[in-house]
Coordinates of C-alpha atoms and ligand atoms in Angstrom, one line a residue:
X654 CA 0.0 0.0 0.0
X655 CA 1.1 3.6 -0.6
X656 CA -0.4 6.8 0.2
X657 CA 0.4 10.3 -1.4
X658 CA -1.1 13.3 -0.2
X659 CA -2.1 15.2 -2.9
X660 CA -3.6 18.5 -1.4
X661 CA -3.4 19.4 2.2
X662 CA -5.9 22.5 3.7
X663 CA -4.5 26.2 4.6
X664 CA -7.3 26.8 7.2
X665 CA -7.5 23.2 8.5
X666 CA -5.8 19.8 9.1
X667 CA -7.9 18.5 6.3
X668 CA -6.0 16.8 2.9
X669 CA -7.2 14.9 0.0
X670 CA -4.8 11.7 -0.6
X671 CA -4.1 8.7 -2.8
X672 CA -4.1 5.0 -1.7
X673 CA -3.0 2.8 -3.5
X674 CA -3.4 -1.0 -2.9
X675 CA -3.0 -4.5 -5.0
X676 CA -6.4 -4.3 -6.3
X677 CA -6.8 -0.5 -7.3
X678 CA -6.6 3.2 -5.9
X679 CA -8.2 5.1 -4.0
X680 CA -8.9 8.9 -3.1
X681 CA -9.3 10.0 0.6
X682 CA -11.2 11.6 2.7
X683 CA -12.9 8.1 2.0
X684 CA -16.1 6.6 3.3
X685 CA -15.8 3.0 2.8
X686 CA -19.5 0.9 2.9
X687 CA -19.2 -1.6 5.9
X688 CA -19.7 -5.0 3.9
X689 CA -20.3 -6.9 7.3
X690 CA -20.5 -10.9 6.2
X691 CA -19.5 -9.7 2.7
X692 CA -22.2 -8.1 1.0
X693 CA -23.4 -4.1 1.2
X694 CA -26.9 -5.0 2.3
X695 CA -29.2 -5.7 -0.2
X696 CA -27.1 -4.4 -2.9
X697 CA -24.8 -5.8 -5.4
X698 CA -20.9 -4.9 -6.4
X699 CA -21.8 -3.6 -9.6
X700 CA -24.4 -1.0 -7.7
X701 CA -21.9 -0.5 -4.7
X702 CA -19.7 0.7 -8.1
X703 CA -22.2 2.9 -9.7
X704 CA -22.6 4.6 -6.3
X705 CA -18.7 5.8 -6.5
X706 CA -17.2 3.6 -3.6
X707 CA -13.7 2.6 -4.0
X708 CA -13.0 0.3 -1.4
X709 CA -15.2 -1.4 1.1
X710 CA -14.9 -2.8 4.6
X711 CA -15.1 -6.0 5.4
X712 CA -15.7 -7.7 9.2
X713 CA -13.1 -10.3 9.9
X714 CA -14.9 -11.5 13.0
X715 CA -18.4 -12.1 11.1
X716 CA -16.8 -13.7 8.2
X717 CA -15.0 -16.2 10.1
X718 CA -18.0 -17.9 11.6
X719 CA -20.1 -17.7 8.2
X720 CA -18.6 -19.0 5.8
X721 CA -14.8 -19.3 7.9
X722 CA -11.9 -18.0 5.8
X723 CA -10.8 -21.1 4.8
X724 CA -13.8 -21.9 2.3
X725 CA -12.5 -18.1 1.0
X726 CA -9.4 -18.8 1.1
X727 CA -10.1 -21.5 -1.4
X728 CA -11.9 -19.2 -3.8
X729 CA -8.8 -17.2 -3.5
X730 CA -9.5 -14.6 -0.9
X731 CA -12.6 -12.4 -0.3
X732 CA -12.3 -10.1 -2.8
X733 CA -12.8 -13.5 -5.6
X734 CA -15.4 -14.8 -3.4
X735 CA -18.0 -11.9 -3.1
X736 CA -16.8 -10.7 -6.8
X737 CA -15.5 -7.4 -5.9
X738 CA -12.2 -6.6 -7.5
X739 CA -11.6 -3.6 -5.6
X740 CA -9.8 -2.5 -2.5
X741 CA -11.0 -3.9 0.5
X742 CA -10.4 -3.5 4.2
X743 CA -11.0 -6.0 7.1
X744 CA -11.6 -5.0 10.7
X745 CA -9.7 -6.9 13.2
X746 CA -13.0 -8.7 15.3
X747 CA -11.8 -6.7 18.2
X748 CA -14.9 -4.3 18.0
X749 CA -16.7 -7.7 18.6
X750 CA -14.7 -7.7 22.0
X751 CA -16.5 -4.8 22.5
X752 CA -20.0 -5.1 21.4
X753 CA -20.0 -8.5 22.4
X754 CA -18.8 -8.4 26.0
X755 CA -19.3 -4.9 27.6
X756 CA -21.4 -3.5 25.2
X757 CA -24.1 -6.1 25.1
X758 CA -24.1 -6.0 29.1
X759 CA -24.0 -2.2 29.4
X760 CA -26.3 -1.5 25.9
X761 CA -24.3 1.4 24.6
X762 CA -22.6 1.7 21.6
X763 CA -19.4 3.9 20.7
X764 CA -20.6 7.2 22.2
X765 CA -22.9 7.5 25.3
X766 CA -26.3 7.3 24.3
X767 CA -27.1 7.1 28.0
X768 CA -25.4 9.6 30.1
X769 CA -24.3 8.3 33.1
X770 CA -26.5 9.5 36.6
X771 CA -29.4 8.0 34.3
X772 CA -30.1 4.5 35.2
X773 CA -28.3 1.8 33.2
X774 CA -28.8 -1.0 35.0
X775 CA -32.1 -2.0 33.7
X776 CA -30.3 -2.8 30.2
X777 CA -27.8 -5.2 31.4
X778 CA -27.5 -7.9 30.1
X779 CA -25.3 -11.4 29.8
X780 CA -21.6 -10.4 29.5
X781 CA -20.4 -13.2 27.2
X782 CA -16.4 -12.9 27.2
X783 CA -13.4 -13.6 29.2
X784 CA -10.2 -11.3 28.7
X785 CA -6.9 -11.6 29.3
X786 CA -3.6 -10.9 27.7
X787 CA -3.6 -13.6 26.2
X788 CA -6.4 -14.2 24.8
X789 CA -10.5 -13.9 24.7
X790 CA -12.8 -16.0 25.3
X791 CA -16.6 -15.8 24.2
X792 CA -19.5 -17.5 22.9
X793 CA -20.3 -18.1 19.2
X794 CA -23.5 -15.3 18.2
X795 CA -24.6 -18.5 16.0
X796 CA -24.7 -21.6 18.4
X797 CA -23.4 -20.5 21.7
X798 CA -20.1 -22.4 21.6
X799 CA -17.0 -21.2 23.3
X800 CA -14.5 -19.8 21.1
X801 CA -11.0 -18.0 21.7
X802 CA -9.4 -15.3 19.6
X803 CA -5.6 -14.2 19.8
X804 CA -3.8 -11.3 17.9
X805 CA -2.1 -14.0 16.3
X806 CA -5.9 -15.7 15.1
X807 CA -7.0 -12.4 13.8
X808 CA -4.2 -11.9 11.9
X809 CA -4.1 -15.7 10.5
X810 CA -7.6 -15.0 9.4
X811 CA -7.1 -11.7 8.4
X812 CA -4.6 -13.2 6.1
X813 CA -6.5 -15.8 4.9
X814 CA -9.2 -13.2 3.9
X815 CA -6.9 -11.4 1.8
X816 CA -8.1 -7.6 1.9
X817 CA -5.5 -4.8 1.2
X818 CA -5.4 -3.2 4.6
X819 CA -6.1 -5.2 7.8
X820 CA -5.7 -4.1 11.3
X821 CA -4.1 -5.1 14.2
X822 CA -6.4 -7.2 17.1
X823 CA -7.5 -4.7 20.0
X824 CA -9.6 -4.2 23.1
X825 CA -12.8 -1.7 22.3
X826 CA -13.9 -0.5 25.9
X827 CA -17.2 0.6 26.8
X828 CA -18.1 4.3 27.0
X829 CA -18.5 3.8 30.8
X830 CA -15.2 1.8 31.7
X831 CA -13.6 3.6 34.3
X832 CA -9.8 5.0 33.9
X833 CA -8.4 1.5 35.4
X834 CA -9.7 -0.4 33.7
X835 CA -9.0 1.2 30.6
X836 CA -5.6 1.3 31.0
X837 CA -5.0 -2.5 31.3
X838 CA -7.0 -2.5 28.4
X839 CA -4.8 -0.2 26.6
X840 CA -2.1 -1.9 27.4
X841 CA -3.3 -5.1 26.3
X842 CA -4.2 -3.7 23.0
X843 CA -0.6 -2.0 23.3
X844 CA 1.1 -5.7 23.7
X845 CA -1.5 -6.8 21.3
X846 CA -0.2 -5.0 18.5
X847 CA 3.3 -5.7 19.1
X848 CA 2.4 -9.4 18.7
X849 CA 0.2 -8.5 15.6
X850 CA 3.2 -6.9 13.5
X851 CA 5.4 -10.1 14.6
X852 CA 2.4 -12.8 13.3
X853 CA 2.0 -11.3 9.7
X854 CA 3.5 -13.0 7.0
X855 CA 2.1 -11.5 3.6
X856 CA 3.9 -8.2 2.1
X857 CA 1.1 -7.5 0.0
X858 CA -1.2 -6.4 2.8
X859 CA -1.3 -3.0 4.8
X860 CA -1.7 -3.5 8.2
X861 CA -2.9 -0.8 10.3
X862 CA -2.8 -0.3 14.4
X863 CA -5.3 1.3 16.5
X864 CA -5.4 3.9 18.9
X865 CA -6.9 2.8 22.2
X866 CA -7.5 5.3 25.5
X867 CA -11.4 5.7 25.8
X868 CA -12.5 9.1 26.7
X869 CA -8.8 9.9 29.3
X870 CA -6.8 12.5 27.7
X871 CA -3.1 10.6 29.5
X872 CA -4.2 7.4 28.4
X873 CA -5.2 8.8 24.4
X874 CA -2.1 10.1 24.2
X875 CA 0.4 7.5 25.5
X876 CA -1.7 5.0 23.4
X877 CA -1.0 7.7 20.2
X878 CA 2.5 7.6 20.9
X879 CA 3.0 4.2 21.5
X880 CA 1.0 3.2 18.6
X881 CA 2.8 5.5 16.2
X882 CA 6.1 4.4 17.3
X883 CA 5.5 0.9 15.9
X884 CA 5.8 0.1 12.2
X885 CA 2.6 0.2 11.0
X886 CA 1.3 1.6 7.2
X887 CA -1.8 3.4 8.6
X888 CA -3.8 4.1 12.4
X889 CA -7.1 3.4 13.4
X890 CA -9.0 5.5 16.3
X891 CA -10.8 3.4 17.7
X892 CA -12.8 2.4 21.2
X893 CA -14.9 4.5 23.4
X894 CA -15.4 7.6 22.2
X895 CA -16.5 9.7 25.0
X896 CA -20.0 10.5 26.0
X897 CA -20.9 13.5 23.4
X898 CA -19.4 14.4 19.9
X899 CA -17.2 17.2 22.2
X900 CA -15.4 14.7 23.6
X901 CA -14.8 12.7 20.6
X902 CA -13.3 15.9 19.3
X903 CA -11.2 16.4 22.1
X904 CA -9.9 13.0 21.3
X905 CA -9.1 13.6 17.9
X906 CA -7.3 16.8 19.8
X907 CA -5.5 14.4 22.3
X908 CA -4.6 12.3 19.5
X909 CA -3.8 12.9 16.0
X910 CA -0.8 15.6 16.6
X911 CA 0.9 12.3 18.1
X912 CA 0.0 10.7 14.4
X913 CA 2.5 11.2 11.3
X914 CA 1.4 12.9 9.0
X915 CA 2.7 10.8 6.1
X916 CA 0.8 7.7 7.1
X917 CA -3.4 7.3 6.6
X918 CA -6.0 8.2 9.9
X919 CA -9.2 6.1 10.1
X920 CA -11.7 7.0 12.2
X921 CA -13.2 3.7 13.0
X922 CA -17.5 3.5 12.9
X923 CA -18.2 6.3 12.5
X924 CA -20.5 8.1 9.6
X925 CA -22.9 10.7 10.1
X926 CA -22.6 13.6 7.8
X927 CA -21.6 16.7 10.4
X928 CA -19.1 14.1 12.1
X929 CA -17.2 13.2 8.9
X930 CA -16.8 16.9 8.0
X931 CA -15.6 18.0 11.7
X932 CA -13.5 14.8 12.2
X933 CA -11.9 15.8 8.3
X934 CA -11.2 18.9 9.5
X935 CA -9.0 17.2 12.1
X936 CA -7.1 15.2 9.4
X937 CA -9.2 12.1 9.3
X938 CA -8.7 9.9 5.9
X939 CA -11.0 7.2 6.4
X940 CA -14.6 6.4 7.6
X941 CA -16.3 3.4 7.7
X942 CA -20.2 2.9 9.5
X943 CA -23.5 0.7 9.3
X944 CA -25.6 3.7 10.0
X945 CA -26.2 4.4 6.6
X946 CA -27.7 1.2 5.6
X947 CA -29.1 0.2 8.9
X948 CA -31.4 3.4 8.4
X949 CA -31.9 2.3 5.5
X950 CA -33.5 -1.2 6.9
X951 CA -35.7 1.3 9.0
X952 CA -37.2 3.2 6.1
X953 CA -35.1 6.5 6.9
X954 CA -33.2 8.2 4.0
X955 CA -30.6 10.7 4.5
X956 CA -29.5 13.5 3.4
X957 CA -27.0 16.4 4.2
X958 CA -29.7 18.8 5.8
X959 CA -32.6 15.9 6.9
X960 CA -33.7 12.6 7.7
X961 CA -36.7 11.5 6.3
X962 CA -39.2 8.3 7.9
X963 CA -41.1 7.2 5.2
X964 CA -43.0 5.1 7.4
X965 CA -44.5 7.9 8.5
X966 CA -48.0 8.3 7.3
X967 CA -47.9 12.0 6.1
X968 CA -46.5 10.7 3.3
X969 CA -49.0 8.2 2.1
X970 CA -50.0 10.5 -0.7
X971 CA -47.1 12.6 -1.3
X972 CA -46.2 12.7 -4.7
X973 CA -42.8 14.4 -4.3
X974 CA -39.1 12.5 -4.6
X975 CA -38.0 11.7 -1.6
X976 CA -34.8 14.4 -2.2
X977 CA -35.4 16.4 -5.2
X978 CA -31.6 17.6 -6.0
X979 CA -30.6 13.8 -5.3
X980 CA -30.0 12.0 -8.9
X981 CA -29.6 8.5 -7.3
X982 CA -33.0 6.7 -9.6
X983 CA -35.1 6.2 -6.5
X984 CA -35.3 9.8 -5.8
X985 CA -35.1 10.3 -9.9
X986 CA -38.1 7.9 -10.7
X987 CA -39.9 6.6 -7.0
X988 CA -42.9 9.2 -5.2
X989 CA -42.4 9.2 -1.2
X990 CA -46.0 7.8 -1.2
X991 CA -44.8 4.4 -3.3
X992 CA -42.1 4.4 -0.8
X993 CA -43.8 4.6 2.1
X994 CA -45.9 1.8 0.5
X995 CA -43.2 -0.7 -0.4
X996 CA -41.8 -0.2 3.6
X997 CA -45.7 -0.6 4.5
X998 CA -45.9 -3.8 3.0
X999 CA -42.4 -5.1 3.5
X1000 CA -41.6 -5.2 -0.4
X1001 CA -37.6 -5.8 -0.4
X1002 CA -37.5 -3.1 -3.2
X1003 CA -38.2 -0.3 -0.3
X1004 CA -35.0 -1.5 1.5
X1005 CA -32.9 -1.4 -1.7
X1006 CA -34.1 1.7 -2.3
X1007 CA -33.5 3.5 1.2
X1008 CA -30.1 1.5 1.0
X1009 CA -29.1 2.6 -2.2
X1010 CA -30.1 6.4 -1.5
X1011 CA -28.4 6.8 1.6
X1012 CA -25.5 5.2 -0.1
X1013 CA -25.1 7.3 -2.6
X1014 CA -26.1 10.6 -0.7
X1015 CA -22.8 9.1 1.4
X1016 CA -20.7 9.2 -1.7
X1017 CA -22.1 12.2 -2.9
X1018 CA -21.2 13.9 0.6
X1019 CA -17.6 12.3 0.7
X1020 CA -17.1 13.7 -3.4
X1021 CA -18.3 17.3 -2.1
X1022 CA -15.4 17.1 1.0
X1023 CA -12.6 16.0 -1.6
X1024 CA -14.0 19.4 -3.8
X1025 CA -14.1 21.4 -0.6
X1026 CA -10.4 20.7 0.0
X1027 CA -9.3 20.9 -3.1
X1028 CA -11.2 24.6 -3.4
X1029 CA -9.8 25.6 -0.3
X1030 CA -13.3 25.7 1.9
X1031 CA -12.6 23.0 4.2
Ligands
ZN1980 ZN1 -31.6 9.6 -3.8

């Protein structure tokens, strides 16, 4: 992998780059579709194309329950088996630590839904794992059955898989974690990576570290500066992000100056519109989130400005687009009142739609950044 950074911003940290990978290039500031057992839901390659994605995203841990990476590896690696030539990126199954163990028991996701004063307990609910430095143990989402993952397994699989850029294993801690606990997960994700650069093998693949720390300004940075001082060909932010988009900020703050420049940033999960701009601004490269087709699966299109539930029944007999300055051919060709009927009677189509739309809004959005850049606005 190489990245070249083609424009960089006079009034912010922003910078349109170049990555260029095995199966193809790239441009960044990137949004890369989140392809989660190896398919865009509802959508095929060809339309994931047509959009104007690049590269996807591709979840390591998901993938190696259904169908396992060694039937792939015998098509010749994911990007043969689910037909997408492309660039792709796996995750390391490490969020799955994450949203598995403490985020399943505590039900919060990256940032604090919930603040904290408010009571939580009423949502716990079965923490499945067991960490240690070693290793973690959890139960299979399919059947139940116990199951270990290593730094060293990720990165087997991970290599098995194929994808362009993969990242190194690490422990995602919940939101409300307290500062001890933490930092022994840093520092496992700190020995973890060390162990993750020693296991891979293949040159062709990228393989990127992560940026631990949760919402502690100490930790953040001496897991930036540890991080960066190890070999890797890009970073990930990842983990708890705080409990409100100021923090998160203040964590880009805490952590990027620590980041060479030279090397790509991916901000891991997350995707609304506002937050992509603001986090570019901070020199961000990479995105990569669900929300944009799990709205989708709830009949909610986005755009820049709006969201729009076409479940709802004022528009039962609206004859307008659902966006009329988007050109994707739902909001070219389909009423919000046939819409709202396909998601009223569960027609597939109305997913496909939403999914398509709000993907190519996306891509539309991440097209506008690159201009913004380039035209010296951002
Ligand atoms: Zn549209």
């Amino acid at each position: 992998m190489r990245f070249e950074i083609l424009k960089e911003s006079k009034i912010s940290k922003a910078r349109i780059g170049r990555i260029s990978t095995p199966h193809g290039d790239f441009l960044t500031p990137a949004f890369l579709p989140v392809a989660t057992q190896g398919s865009v839901k509802s959508l095929n390659f060809k339309e994931v194309k047509e959009i104007g994605f690049e590269a996807i995203l591709a979840n390591t841990f998901h993938l190696h329950f259904r169908p396992g990476e060694k039937i792939i590896k015998e098509f010749g690696g994911l990007h043969k088996f689910i037909g997408w030539p492309g660039p792709i990126i796996t995750d390391s199954g490490g969020f799955q630590v994450f949203s598995l163990g403490f985020g399943l028991e505590q039900g919060v996701g990256k940032i604090l839904k919930t603040f904290p004063g408010k009571d939580i307990s009423k949502k716990r609910g079965k923490n499945l794992i067991k960490i240690t430095s070693r290793e973690v143990i959890y139960k299979s989402p399919l059947d139940g059955s116990l199951h270990r993952f290593t730094p060293e397994k990720s990165i087997k699989i991970q290599e098995d898989l194929g994808a362009d850029i993969i990242f190194a294993f690490d422990e995602c801690t919940s939101p409300l974690a307290d500062q001890k606990y933490t930092k022994e997960a840093m520092e496992r994700t700190h020995l973890w990576a060390e162990k993750c650069l020693k296991t891979k093998k293949r040159k062709d693949q990228a393989l990127f570290g992560i940026i631990q720390g949760g919402e502690f300004k100490n930790l953040r940075k001496e897991s930036a500066k540890f991080i960066a001082s190890l070999p890797f060909d890009g970073f990930g932010i990842g983990g708890s992000l705080g409990k409100s988009k100021k923090d998160m900020f203040s964590i880009l703050n805490w952590t990027l100056p620590y980041l060479p420049i030279k090397k790509p940033r991916h901000l891991l999960g997350i995707g609304y519109f506002e937050d992509i701009k603001n986090s570019i601004k901070y020199g961000i490269d990479l995105f990569d989130c669900v929300f944009p087709t799990r709205f989708a699966r709830h009949g909610v299109f986005l755009s820049e400005k709006e969201k729009i539930n076409i479940l709802n029944s004022k528009y039962r007999r609206d004859k307008k687009p659902i966006f009329k300055d988007c050109q994707c051919y739902y909001c070219q060709n389909f009423s919000r009142a046939y819409l709202h009927h396909l998601f009223k009677a569960k027609e597939i189509l109305g997913i496909r739609a939403a999914t398509f739309h709000n993907l190519f809004a996306t891509s539309c959005f991440m097209q506008k950044m690159r201009k913004d850049i380039k035209e010296g606005r951002l």
